[in-house]
Amino acid sequence: MPYLGVTFRLCIFCFLFAFAVLTENSLAQDRVRTGHSSASVFNDVWQAILKEADIQPEFVITTDDEKRRLFIEGALELDCCTIPEWRNRPEERAVQLYTSHFFYSALHIVHRPDLPIVYRAPEDLGAYRVSVVRGHDYVHGEFFGSTVLAGSIDEAFQMVADGYADMAIANKQELMFRKKGQSLPLVLGPELHTLAMRARVHKSRPDLLDRLNDAIARMKERGDINIAIGAAIRLGNKGVPFALVGDADTLALRSVWRLVLAESGIPHRIVEMPGARKRRMFVEGGVVLDCCVVPDWRNNPDEIQVQLFSDVLYESVERYVFHEKTPLNISEATDLANFNVAVVRGFDPPLAYRSIIPGRNIGDVLNLVASGRAQVAMINIHDFRMQMETKHRPLVLGPVSEIAPLRVRVHRSRQELIPIINAAIARLRETGTITLMLDGLPR
């Protein structure tokens, strides 16, 4: 009897285990791989439509460009929220179906209030720098004067706010959604066009189309969609898991950093602050990403405890810079013990430096050398060219001081971002995009 009891219990266990596995596999098969934006005023609407249609989504959160590739390959079966005019590559048209529209989106020029945009016809866009989201196609995009690449609509807005671009293109709802959660010095400009927002269905799943259309019809009849959008705007994006990102310390490196962020697609907000404060906020976990640094530059014990580093994104050739009337004979770092050295405040200089003259930023550092208060500083050639283009100073470049393997610094609380950042860096290095971008900066 004891043997039969054990055997019986074992059989029951095996049956329940097999049933659980089959049930789990069945549920997994019923889930639909669905594109999802990390931060959009339409997120709640999309989730409500899926619930109304009784579709169990397996959300895939990635960049818009990657979502488009996955959809073409059939790895995504649903995606939202978009319009046919934004997804018109031949390989996309071959595999996509669209639901009925659920919202009319009036797209506007978004700009700073102190920098108005004159727009009467699409050709007028040729006078402006337009911040565009990677993976988006734009109606009238062929008329843009130049484009500044962004990884998300949040970054596109931030680039306009910071003056890196003259304008972005978005609907009123997305701008209101973001302004509710943060202070953005941006306003709606002229309306460009009105387009119908829809969801995309892969042709491999035509069975989902009627379910979605029926759900959209019921929700529109009840007014649920407008209610959900209004609620999202009132809440704002306070609950969106942005990465608070420290800005790079120089103009050239800011361009590199924005390139990495755009390629990674990480939802983020860039904050500008002095270097010393940025280091303090990183230790506290307020800033979770920072660029572009060498580990030896961030070696305080409290920093070492909380920081991780990405792969090398760029080897920066740092050079000495002197007043043109007093170039110095420096062959190695120990020679700096004889001179006053200008550095950006918050930078940990080697102990060999005799006297440190701190500056607020790299421009201030160059001014210290030009005025004679310091005798030498270090700078990479791209930043030197950009600074001299902005304001000519009586300075000359000296020999190479260091080849610095620059990395992204990641707070341990967000270590899941490291593989995403490393993958973005690998793509940019493979294509030579960083070098090409830096070579295109003012000389």
XYZ file of C-alpha atoms in Angstrom:
443
model
C 0.000 0.000 0.000
C 2.725 2.514 0.825
C 4.289 1.760 -2.574
C 0.951 2.291 -4.337
C 0.477 5.544 -2.404
C 3.846 6.883 -3.529
C 3.233 5.738 -7.098
C -0.197 7.349 -7.130
C 1.157 10.641 -5.813
C 3.959 10.540 -8.387
C 1.447 9.979 -11.193
C -0.686 12.861 -9.959
C 2.408 15.131 -9.817
C 3.459 14.164 -13.352
C -0.059 14.785 -14.627
C -0.267 18.206 -12.997
C 3.216 19.159 -14.240
C 2.361 18.109 -17.803
C -0.932 19.999 -17.601
C 0.850 23.132 -16.376
C 3.415 22.936 -19.194
C 0.714 22.450 -21.816
C -1.316 25.307 -20.361
C 1.721 27.605 -20.304
C 2.589 26.714 -23.904
C -1.013 27.286 -24.937
C -1.083 30.689 -23.254
C 2.256 31.597 -24.850
C 0.917 30.611 -28.264
C -2.210 32.746 -27.659
C -0.135 35.817 -26.889
C 0.398 38.172 -29.806
C 3.795 39.838 -30.185
C 2.921 43.492 -30.146
C 4.948 46.651 -30.679
C 4.733 49.167 -27.888
C 6.162 52.634 -27.338
C 7.989 53.283 -24.104
C 6.408 56.732 -23.761
C 3.409 57.944 -25.748
C 0.105 59.628 -25.037
C -1.503 56.801 -27.052
C -0.129 53.936 -24.917
C -3.225 53.654 -22.730
C -5.488 53.809 -25.783
C -3.597 50.977 -27.466
C -3.781 48.802 -24.375
C -7.501 49.543 -24.027
C -8.117 48.571 -27.675
C -6.286 45.272 -27.172
C -8.301 44.554 -24.035
C -11.576 45.389 -25.796
C -10.589 43.055 -28.658
C -9.718 40.301 -26.146
C -6.159 40.061 -27.488
C -3.406 38.995 -25.091
C -0.306 41.021 -26.061
C 3.321 40.144 -25.515
C 4.691 43.662 -25.626
C 8.015 44.332 -27.325
C 9.483 47.701 -26.340
C 12.288 48.799 -28.646
C 13.221 51.615 -31.021
C 10.888 52.568 -33.865
C 13.489 51.547 -36.429
C 13.861 48.114 -34.825
C 10.079 47.718 -34.586
C 9.803 48.314 -38.309
C 12.404 45.645 -39.014
C 10.750 43.139 -36.685
C 7.361 43.802 -38.263
C 8.695 43.177 -41.766
C 10.204 39.879 -40.597
C 6.937 38.834 -38.953
C 8.485 38.865 -35.477
C 5.896 41.529 -34.588
C 2.275 40.792 -35.447
C 0.753 44.063 -34.239
C 2.035 47.602 -33.868
C 0.557 50.930 -32.863
C 0.094 53.794 -33.236
C 0.921 55.027 -36.715
C -0.387 56.084 -40.108
C 0.168 54.560 -43.571
C 2.145 57.624 -44.667
C 4.786 56.843 -42.019
C 5.203 53.180 -42.949
C 5.518 53.158 -46.716
C 8.652 51.169 -47.491
C 7.931 48.584 -50.225
C 8.792 45.683 -47.915
C 6.352 47.092 -45.338
C 3.509 47.574 -47.782
C 3.928 43.933 -48.792
C 3.148 42.607 -45.299
C 0.961 45.162 -43.507
C -2.755 45.659 -43.020
C -4.304 48.646 -41.254
C -7.194 48.921 -38.856
C -9.840 51.589 -39.192
C -8.699 54.906 -37.762
C -9.301 55.628 -34.088
C -8.048 59.216 -33.839
C -7.331 62.120 -36.171
C -3.884 63.531 -35.478
C -3.151 67.131 -36.452
C 0.622 67.417 -36.811
C 2.191 70.741 -35.904
C 5.568 72.368 -36.000
C 6.913 72.475 -32.428
C 9.437 75.211 -31.666
C 10.799 77.495 -28.979
C 8.687 80.616 -28.366
C 11.727 82.864 -28.826
C 12.539 81.289 -32.220
C 9.349 81.447 -34.318
C 8.998 79.425 -37.504
C 7.698 80.971 -40.721
C 5.659 78.387 -42.631
C 3.358 78.900 -45.599
C 4.279 75.961 -47.839
C 6.395 72.777 -47.502
C 9.262 74.463 -49.323
C 9.651 76.835 -46.351
C 10.932 73.913 -44.257
C 14.218 74.115 -46.156
C 15.329 76.992 -43.943
C 15.279 74.957 -40.732
C 16.996 72.163 -38.821
C 14.366 69.537 -38.069
C 14.733 67.061 -35.199
C 13.488 63.713 -36.539
C 12.907 60.439 -34.713
C 14.948 57.507 -35.977
C 12.628 55.030 -37.691
C 10.015 57.644 -38.654
C 9.166 58.712 -42.184
C 7.865 62.268 -42.484
C 5.369 63.755 -44.891
C 7.219 66.598 -46.697
C 10.506 65.250 -45.309
C 12.148 65.864 -48.670
C 11.854 69.609 -48.010
C 13.672 69.631 -44.650
C 16.737 71.863 -44.672
C 18.715 69.478 -42.470
C 17.853 66.831 -39.930
C 19.029 66.171 -36.377
C 18.550 62.537 -35.392
C 16.683 61.703 -32.170
C 16.019 58.353 -30.526
C 12.507 59.272 -29.390
C 9.983 62.084 -29.542
C 11.144 63.084 -26.044
C 14.685 63.570 -27.296
C 13.415 65.393 -30.395
C 11.633 67.893 -28.141
C 14.695 68.228 -25.916
C 16.945 68.938 -28.910
C 14.672 71.800 -29.937
C 14.518 73.098 -26.363
C 18.334 73.002 -26.124
C 18.826 74.737 -29.472
C 20.333 71.795 -31.360
C 17.386 71.899 -33.786
C 14.937 74.611 -34.842
C 11.806 72.498 -34.848
C 10.223 69.093 -34.360
C 6.972 67.727 -35.758
C 4.355 66.255 -33.444
C 0.699 66.367 -32.544
C -0.724 68.605 -29.846
C -1.521 65.673 -27.576
C 2.075 64.379 -27.418
C 3.402 67.850 -26.547
C 0.761 68.432 -23.850
C 1.451 64.952 -22.439
C 5.125 65.796 -21.947
C 4.711 69.383 -20.779
C 2.476 68.113 -17.985
C 5.334 66.083 -16.554
C 8.266 68.427 -17.173
C 9.087 72.008 -18.018
C 9.618 72.281 -21.769
C 10.058 75.762 -23.299
C 8.182 74.737 -26.450
C 5.006 75.863 -28.210
C 2.806 74.589 -31.015
C 3.465 76.288 -34.315
C 1.614 76.080 -37.627
C -0.347 72.949 -38.470
C 1.199 70.910 -41.293
C -1.503 68.311 -41.948
C -4.073 66.041 -40.302
C -3.658 62.274 -40.514
C -5.628 59.277 -39.239
C -3.980 57.187 -36.495
C -4.321 53.415 -36.880
C -2.851 50.116 -35.717
C -0.885 47.811 -38.017
C -1.607 44.109 -38.444
C 0.844 41.716 -40.066
C -0.646 39.827 -43.009
C 0.203 36.573 -41.262
C -2.543 37.419 -38.724
C -5.515 38.715 -40.763
C -7.797 37.116 -38.161
C -6.924 39.957 -35.781
C -8.097 42.738 -38.080
C -11.864 42.339 -37.620
C -11.469 41.929 -33.855
C -9.529 45.173 -33.641
C -11.898 47.058 -35.947
C -14.927 45.916 -33.953
C -13.221 46.953 -30.722
C -12.318 50.383 -32.140
C -15.917 50.907 -33.347
C -17.363 50.088 -29.917
C -14.878 52.332 -28.127
C -15.462 55.252 -30.498
C -19.212 54.910 -30.030
C -18.818 55.077 -26.240
C -16.258 57.897 -26.419
C -13.644 55.762 -24.654
C -10.750 56.765 -26.898
C -11.056 60.515 -26.354
C -11.551 59.903 -22.619
C -8.349 57.800 -22.446
C -6.289 60.391 -24.336
C -7.607 63.188 -22.121
C -6.769 61.203 -18.985
C -3.243 60.508 -20.250
C -2.664 64.213 -20.900
C -3.916 65.170 -17.432
C -1.608 62.607 -15.833
C 1.335 63.520 -18.050
C 4.409 61.348 -18.363
C 5.340 61.374 -14.676
C 5.052 57.608 -14.514
C 7.217 56.920 -17.555
C 10.535 55.276 -16.573
C 12.904 57.806 -18.130
C 16.614 57.535 -17.595
C 17.820 60.872 -16.257
C 20.965 61.493 -18.273
C 23.896 63.779 -17.612
C 25.057 65.750 -20.626
C 28.581 65.416 -21.985
C 31.016 68.132 -20.947
C 31.984 69.450 -24.396
C 30.203 70.368 -27.618
C 31.795 67.620 -29.706
C 31.131 64.931 -27.113
C 27.538 66.108 -26.757
C 27.073 65.288 -30.420
C 28.566 61.818 -29.845
C 26.411 61.237 -26.753
C 23.205 62.174 -28.552
C 24.158 59.827 -31.361
C 24.536 56.935 -28.895
C 21.250 57.768 -27.160
C 19.426 57.984 -30.487
C 20.827 54.637 -31.610
C 19.960 52.951 -28.298
C 16.363 54.174 -28.190
C 16.493 54.448 -24.383
C 13.752 56.803 -23.090
C 15.635 59.591 -21.382
C 15.830 63.206 -20.428
C 19.132 65.072 -20.647
C 19.919 67.427 -17.785
C 22.625 70.064 -17.958
C 24.562 70.878 -14.800
C 28.134 71.594 -13.691
C 30.462 68.602 -13.680
C 30.884 68.458 -9.893
C 27.129 68.472 -9.307
C 26.613 65.856 -12.004
C 29.093 63.538 -10.284
C 27.310 64.048 -6.966
C 23.909 63.311 -8.522
C 25.310 60.175 -10.153
C 26.476 58.852 -6.785
C 23.013 59.591 -5.353
C 21.318 57.808 -8.275
C 19.595 60.956 -9.547
C 21.575 60.734 -12.800
C 21.847 57.148 -14.069
C 23.748 57.634 -17.352
C 26.711 59.852 -18.110
C 29.073 60.334 -21.034
C 31.810 60.447 -22.141
C 34.439 59.434 -19.595
C 37.411 57.214 -18.807
C 37.134 55.085 -15.621
C 40.331 56.668 -14.255
C 38.567 60.047 -14.349
C 35.834 58.810 -11.996
C 37.747 57.064 -9.224
C 36.322 58.448 -5.988
C 35.438 55.547 -3.639
C 31.737 56.462 -3.536
C 31.654 56.516 -7.348
C 33.444 53.193 -7.747
C 30.761 51.535 -5.608
C 27.867 52.533 -7.880
C 29.281 52.805 -11.400
C 29.575 50.439 -14.335
C 31.012 51.227 -17.764
C 30.051 50.453 -21.325
C 32.368 49.284 -24.058
C 34.647 51.935 -25.556
C 32.661 54.181 -27.862
C 35.441 56.457 -29.112
C 39.201 56.953 -28.704
C 39.582 60.672 -28.127
C 42.962 62.180 -28.998
C 43.585 64.818 -26.315
C 46.177 67.513 -26.976
C 47.818 70.252 -24.976
C 46.760 73.797 -25.767
C 48.882 76.902 -25.089
C 48.809 80.633 -25.605
C 50.246 81.258 -29.059
C 52.937 83.547 -27.620
C 54.097 81.089 -24.946
C 54.060 77.508 -26.243
C 55.515 75.107 -23.699
C 57.908 72.206 -24.041
C 55.887 69.320 -22.587
C 56.816 65.750 -23.403
C 55.035 63.878 -20.595
C 52.421 64.487 -17.896
C 55.000 64.968 -15.123
C 56.162 68.143 -16.880
C 52.842 69.736 -15.874
C 54.137 70.012 -12.306
C 55.869 73.207 -13.429
C 52.783 75.013 -14.740
C 49.305 76.282 -13.897
C 46.844 73.879 -15.555
C 43.266 74.841 -16.460
C 40.695 72.049 -16.056
C 36.904 71.824 -15.985
C 35.630 71.984 -12.408
C 34.684 68.471 -11.273
C 37.565 66.799 -13.122
C 40.019 64.871 -10.924
C 43.507 65.931 -12.092
C 46.596 63.770 -11.602
C 48.591 64.493 -8.458
C 51.504 65.567 -10.664
C 49.732 68.848 -11.515
C 51.311 71.711 -9.546
C 48.451 74.155 -9.599
C 44.877 73.743 -10.829
C 42.855 76.643 -12.229
C 39.226 75.443 -12.504
C 36.826 76.620 -15.188
C 33.058 76.206 -15.481
C 33.273 74.465 -18.860
C 35.701 73.830 -21.708
C 35.121 77.301 -23.171
C 35.982 78.868 -19.831
C 39.104 76.679 -19.634
C 40.318 78.021 -22.989
C 39.621 81.573 -21.830
C 41.821 80.965 -18.777
C 44.741 79.995 -21.025
C 44.079 82.841 -23.459
C 44.054 85.374 -20.599
C 47.304 84.037 -19.120
C 45.750 82.932 -15.813
C 46.661 79.365 -16.793
C 49.537 78.225 -18.974
C 48.180 74.989 -20.391
C 45.011 72.922 -20.786
C 44.002 69.712 -22.558
C 41.354 69.386 -25.249
C 40.460 67.135 -28.180
C 40.913 68.556 -31.641
C 37.188 68.528 -32.519
C 36.272 70.622 -29.496
C 39.203 72.950 -30.135
C 37.967 73.601 -33.669
C 34.386 74.165 -32.524
C 35.428 76.510 -29.716
C 37.697 78.524 -32.003
C 34.928 78.716 -34.596
C 32.600 80.157 -31.953
C 35.158 82.539 -30.437
C 38.677 83.011 -31.761
C 41.372 83.025 -29.092
C 45.186 83.405 -29.323
C 45.765 79.696 -28.751
C 47.690 76.891 -30.439
C 47.559 73.113 -30.135
C 50.567 71.268 -28.788
C 51.513 67.577 -28.783
C 49.207 64.708 -27.864
C 48.650 64.472 -24.112
C 46.539 61.316 -24.016
C 44.488 58.938 -26.148
C 41.400 58.531 -23.996
C 39.138 55.469 -24.508
C 35.791 57.094 -23.769
C 32.895 55.094 -22.334
C 29.364 55.598 -21.068
C 28.963 55.469 -17.300
C 25.926 53.538 -16.032
C 24.582 53.551 -12.481
C 24.262 50.071 -10.983
C 20.559 50.667 -10.403
C 20.076 50.637 -14.199
C 22.607 47.985 -15.204
C 20.027 46.460 -17.582
C 20.837 49.375 -19.913
C 24.444 48.251 -20.487
C 23.735 45.610 -23.195
C 21.435 48.079 -24.980
C 24.123 50.774 -24.940
C 26.868 48.334 -25.958
C 24.787 47.131 -28.909
C 24.234 50.734 -30.027
C 27.963 51.482 -29.699
C 28.847 48.367 -31.708
C 26.547 49.418 -34.553
C 27.907 52.962 -34.596
C 31.528 51.800 -34.542
C 30.933 49.194 -37.233
C 29.506 51.803 -39.596
C 32.039 54.482 -38.632
C 29.167 56.844 -37.862
C 30.828 58.533 -34.877
C 34.015 59.316 -36.794
C 32.047 60.583 -39.786
C 29.958 62.830 -37.575
C 32.975 64.282 -35.763
C 34.836 64.842 -39.032
C 31.851 66.884 -40.215
C 32.035 69.331 -37.307
C 33.330 72.882 -37.932
C 37.045 73.180 -38.599
